[in-house]
mmCIF file of C-alpha atoms in Angstrom:
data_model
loop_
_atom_site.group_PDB
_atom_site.id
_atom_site.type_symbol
_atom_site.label_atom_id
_atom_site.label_comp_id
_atom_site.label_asym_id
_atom_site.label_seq_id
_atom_site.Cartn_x
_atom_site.Cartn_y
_atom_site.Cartn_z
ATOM 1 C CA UNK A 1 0.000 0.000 0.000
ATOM 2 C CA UNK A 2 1.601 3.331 -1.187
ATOM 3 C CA UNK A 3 1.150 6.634 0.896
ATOM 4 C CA UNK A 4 -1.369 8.107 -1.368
ATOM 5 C CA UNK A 5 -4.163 5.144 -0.288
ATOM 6 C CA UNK A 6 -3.054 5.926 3.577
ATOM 7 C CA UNK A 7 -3.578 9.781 2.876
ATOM 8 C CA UNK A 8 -7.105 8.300 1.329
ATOM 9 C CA UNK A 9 -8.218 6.231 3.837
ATOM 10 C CA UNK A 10 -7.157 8.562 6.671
ATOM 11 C CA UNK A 11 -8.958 11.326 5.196
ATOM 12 C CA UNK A 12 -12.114 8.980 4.379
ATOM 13 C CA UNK A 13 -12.227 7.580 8.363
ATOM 14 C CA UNK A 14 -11.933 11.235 9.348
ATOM 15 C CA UNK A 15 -14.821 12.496 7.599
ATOM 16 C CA UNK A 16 -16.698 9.517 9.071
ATOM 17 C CA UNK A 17 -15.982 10.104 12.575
ATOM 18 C CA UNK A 18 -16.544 14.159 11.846
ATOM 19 C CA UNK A 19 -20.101 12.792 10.807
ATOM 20 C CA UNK A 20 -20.982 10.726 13.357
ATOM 21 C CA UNK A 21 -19.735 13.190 16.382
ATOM 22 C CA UNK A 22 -21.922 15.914 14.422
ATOM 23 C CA UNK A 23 -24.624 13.596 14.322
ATOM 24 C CA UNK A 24 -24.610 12.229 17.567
ATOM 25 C CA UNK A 25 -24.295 16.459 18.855
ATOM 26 C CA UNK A 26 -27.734 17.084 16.390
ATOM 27 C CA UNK A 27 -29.228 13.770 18.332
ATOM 28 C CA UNK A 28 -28.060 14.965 21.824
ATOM 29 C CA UNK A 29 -29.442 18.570 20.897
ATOM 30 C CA UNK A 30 -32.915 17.024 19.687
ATOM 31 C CA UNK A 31 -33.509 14.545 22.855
ATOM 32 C CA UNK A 32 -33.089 17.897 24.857
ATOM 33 C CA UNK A 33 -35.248 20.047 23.689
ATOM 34 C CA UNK A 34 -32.571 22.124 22.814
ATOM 35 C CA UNK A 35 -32.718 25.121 19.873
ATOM 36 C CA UNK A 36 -29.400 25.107 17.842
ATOM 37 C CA UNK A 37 -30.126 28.758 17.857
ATOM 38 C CA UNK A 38 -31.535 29.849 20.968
ATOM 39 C CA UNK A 39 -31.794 33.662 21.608
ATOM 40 C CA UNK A 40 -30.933 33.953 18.362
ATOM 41 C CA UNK A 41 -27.680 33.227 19.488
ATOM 42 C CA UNK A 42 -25.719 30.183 17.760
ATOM 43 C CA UNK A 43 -25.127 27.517 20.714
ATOM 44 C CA UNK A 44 -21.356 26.728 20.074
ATOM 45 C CA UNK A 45 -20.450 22.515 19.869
ATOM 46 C CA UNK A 46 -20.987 20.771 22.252
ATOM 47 C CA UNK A 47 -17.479 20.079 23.510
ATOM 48 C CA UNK A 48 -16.066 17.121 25.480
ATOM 49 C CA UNK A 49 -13.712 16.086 28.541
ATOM 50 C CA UNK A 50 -14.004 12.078 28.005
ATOM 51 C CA UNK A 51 -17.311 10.804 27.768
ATOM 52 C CA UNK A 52 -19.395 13.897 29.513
ATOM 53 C CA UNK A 53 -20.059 16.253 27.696
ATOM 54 C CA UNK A 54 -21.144 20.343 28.248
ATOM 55 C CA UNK A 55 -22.650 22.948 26.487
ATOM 56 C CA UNK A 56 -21.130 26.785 26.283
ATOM 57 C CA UNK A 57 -22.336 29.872 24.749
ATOM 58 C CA UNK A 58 -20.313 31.693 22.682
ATOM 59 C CA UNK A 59 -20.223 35.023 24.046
ATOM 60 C CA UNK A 60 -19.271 33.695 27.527
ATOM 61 C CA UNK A 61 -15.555 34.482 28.325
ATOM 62 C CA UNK A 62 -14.581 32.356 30.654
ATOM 63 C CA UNK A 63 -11.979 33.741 33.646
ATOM 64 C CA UNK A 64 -8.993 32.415 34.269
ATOM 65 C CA UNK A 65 -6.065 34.001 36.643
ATOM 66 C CA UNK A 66 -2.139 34.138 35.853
ATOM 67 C CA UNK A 67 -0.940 31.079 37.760
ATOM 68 C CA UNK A 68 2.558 31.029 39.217
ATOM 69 C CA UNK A 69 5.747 29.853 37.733
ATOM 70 C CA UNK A 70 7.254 26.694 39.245
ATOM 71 C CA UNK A 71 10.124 28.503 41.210
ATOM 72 C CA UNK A 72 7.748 30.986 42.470
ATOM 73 C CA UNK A 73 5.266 27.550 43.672
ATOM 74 C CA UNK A 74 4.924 27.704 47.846
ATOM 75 C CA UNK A 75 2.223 26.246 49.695
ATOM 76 C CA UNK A 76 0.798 29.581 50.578
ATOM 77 C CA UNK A 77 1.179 30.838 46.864
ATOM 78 C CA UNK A 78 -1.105 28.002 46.192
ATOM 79 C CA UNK A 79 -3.558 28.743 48.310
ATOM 80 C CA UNK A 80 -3.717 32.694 46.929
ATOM 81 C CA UNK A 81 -4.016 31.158 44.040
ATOM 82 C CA UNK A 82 -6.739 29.514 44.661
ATOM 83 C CA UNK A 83 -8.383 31.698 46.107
ATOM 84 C CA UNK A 84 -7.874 34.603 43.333
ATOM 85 C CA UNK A 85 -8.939 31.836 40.810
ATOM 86 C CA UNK A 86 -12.207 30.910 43.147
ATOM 87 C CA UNK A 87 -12.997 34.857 43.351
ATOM 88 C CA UNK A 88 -13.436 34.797 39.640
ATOM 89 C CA UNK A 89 -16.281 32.343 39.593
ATOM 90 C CA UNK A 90 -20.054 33.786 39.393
ATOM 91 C CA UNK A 91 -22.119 32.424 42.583
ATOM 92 C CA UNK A 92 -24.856 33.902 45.165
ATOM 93 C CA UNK A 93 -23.311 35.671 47.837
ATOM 94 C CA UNK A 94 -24.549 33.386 50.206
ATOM 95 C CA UNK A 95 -22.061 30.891 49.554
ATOM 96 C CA UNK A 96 -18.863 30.563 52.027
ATOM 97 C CA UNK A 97 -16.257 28.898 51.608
ATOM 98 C CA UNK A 98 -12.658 28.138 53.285
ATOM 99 C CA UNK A 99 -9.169 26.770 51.402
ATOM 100 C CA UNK A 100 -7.396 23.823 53.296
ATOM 101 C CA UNK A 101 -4.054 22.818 52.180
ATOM 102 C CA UNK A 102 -3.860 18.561 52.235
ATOM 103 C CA UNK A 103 -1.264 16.899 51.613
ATOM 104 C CA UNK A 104 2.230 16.787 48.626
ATOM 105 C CA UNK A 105 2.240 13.582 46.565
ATOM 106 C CA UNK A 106 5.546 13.380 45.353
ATOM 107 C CA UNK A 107 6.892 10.815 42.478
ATOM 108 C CA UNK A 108 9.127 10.348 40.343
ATOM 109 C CA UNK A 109 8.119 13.394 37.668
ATOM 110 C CA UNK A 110 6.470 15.763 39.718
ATOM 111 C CA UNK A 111 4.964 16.855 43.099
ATOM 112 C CA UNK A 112 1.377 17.434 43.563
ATOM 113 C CA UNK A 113 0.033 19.486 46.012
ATOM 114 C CA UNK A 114 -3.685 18.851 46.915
ATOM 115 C CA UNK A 115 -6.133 21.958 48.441
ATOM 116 C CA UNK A 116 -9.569 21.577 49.445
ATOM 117 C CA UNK A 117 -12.431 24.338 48.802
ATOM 118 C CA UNK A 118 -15.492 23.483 51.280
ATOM 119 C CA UNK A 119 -18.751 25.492 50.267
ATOM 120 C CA UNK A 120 -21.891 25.772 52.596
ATOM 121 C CA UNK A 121 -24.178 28.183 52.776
ATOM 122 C CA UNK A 122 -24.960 28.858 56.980
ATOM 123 C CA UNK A 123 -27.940 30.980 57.669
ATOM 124 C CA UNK A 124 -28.717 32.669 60.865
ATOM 125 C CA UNK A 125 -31.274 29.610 61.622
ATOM 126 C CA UNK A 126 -28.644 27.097 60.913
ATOM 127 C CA UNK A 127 -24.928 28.500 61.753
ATOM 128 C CA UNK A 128 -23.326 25.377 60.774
ATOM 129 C CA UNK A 129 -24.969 23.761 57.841
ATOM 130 C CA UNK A 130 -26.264 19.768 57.810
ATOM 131 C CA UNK A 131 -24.187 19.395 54.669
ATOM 132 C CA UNK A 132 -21.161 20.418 52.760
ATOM 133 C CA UNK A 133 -19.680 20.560 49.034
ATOM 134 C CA UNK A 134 -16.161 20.329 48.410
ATOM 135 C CA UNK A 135 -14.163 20.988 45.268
ATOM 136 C CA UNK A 136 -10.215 19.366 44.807
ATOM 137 C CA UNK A 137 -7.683 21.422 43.336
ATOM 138 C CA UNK A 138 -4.433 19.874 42.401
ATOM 139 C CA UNK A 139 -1.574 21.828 41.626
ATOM 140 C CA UNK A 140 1.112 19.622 39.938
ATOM 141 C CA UNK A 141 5.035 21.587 40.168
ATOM 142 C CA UNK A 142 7.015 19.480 37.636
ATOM 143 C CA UNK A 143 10.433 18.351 38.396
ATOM 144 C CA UNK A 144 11.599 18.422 34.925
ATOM 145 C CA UNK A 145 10.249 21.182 33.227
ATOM 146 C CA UNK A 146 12.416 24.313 33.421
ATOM 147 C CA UNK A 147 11.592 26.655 36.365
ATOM 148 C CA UNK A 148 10.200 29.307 34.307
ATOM 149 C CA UNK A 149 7.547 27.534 33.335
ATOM 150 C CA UNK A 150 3.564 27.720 34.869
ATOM 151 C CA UNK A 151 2.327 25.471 37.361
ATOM 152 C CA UNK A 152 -0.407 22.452 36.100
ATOM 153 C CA UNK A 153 -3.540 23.002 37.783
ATOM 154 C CA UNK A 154 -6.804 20.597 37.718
ATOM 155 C CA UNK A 155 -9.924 20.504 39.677
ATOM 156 C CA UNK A 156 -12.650 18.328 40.407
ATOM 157 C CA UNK A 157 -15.997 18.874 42.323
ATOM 158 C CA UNK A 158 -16.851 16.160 45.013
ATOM 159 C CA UNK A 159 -19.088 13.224 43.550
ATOM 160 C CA UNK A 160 -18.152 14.063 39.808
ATOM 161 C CA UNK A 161 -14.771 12.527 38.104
ATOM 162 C CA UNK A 162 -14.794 15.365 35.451
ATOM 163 C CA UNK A 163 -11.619 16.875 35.527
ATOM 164 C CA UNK A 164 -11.063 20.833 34.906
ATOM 165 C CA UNK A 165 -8.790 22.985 33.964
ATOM 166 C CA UNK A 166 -8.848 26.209 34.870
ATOM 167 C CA UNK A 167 -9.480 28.541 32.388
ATOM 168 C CA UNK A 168 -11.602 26.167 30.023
ATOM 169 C CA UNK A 169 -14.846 25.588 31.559
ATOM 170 C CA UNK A 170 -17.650 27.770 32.870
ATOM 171 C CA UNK A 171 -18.254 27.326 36.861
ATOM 172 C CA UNK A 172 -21.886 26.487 37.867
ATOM 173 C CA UNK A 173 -23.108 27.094 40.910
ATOM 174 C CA UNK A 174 -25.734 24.460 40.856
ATOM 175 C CA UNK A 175 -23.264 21.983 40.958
ATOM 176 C CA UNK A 176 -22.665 22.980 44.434
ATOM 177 C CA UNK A 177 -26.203 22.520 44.936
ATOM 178 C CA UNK A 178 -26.691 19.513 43.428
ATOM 179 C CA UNK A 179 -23.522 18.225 45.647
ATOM 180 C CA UNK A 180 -25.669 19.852 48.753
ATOM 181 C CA UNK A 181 -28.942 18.534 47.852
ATOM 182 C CA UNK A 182 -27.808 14.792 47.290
ATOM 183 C CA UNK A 183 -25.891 14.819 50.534
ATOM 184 C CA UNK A 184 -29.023 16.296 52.779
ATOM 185 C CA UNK A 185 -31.476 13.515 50.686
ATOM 186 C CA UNK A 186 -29.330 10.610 51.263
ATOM 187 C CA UNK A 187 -28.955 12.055 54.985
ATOM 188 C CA UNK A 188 -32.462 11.597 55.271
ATOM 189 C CA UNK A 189 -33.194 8.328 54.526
ATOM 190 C CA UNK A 190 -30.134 7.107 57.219
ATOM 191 C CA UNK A 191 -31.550 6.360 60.368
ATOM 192 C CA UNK A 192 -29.032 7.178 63.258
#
């Protein structure tokens, strides 16, 4: 087989797989009673991180902060960090939330550093609330990578396995609630 019938059959299983994604976003769209043009607004494509899958508008700019370099990485950095990156984020005031440094992982590439974000929302009626959300942040400080270079950071919210990054997807605040919500149901049905 010469290199012009790879070219050929590359290009050939790329349009297929360009057709099904397209049609499986048109199917995906359909089933949820989604408008392709909503507002009069084009919805952008439907992107992915694995297998789940999330919608964005276009005209959304999502916020992102300038993380540090890996020589200027300290434990407390991180945590500024953090926090800079979690005052970015659009949610009701009523939310609180407090920044707790982990633990280091350390092998042979890299050292991770691991922060916790808990979120409640405590009301005058109920100081300290019956449940919790928490979102990971790892911040990975390379040991090979030159010292000028940025920091990795990735974050997950409690219960999900969707990884971000910051920078490239749109914070929700109902997944704090949802988070909130399933922990006071499940509460309910344990009898203590």
């Amino acid at each position: 087989m010469n290199t012009d019938d790879k070219d050929s059959f590359e290009s050939q299983a790329h349009a297929l797989v360009d057709m099904v994604i397209e049609n499986a976003r048109k199917r995906l769209l359909k089933e949820n009673g989604v408008d392709e043009y909503e507002d009069g607004r084009p919805v952008s494509s439907i992107q992915s991180y694995g297998s789940l899958l999330y919608r964005e508008t276009e005209d959304y700019k999502i916020e992102d902060v300038h993380w540090m370099t890996i020589e200027e990485f300290n434990i407390e950095n991180g945590e500024k960090k953090i926090n800079e990156f979690v005052q970015t984020w659009d949610y009701e005031d009523s939310w609180l939330y407090c920044i707790d440094f982990l633990r280091e992982d350390v092998d042979d590439y890299s050292v991770k550093y691991r922060y916790q974000v808990r979120w409640s929302i405590p009301t005058r009626r109920k100081p300290i609330p019956r449940a919790t959300a928490c979102v990971y942040f790892t911040i990975e400080v390379s040991k090979l990578k030159p010292k000028h270079f940025p920091v990795e950071v990735f974050y997950v919210f409690e219960t999900n396995r969707l990884v971000h990054k910051p920078g490239e997807s749109r914070f929700r605040g109902r997944w704090l609630k949802d988070i909130i919500e399933n922990k006071t149901l499940m509460m309910t049905t344990v009898d203590f």
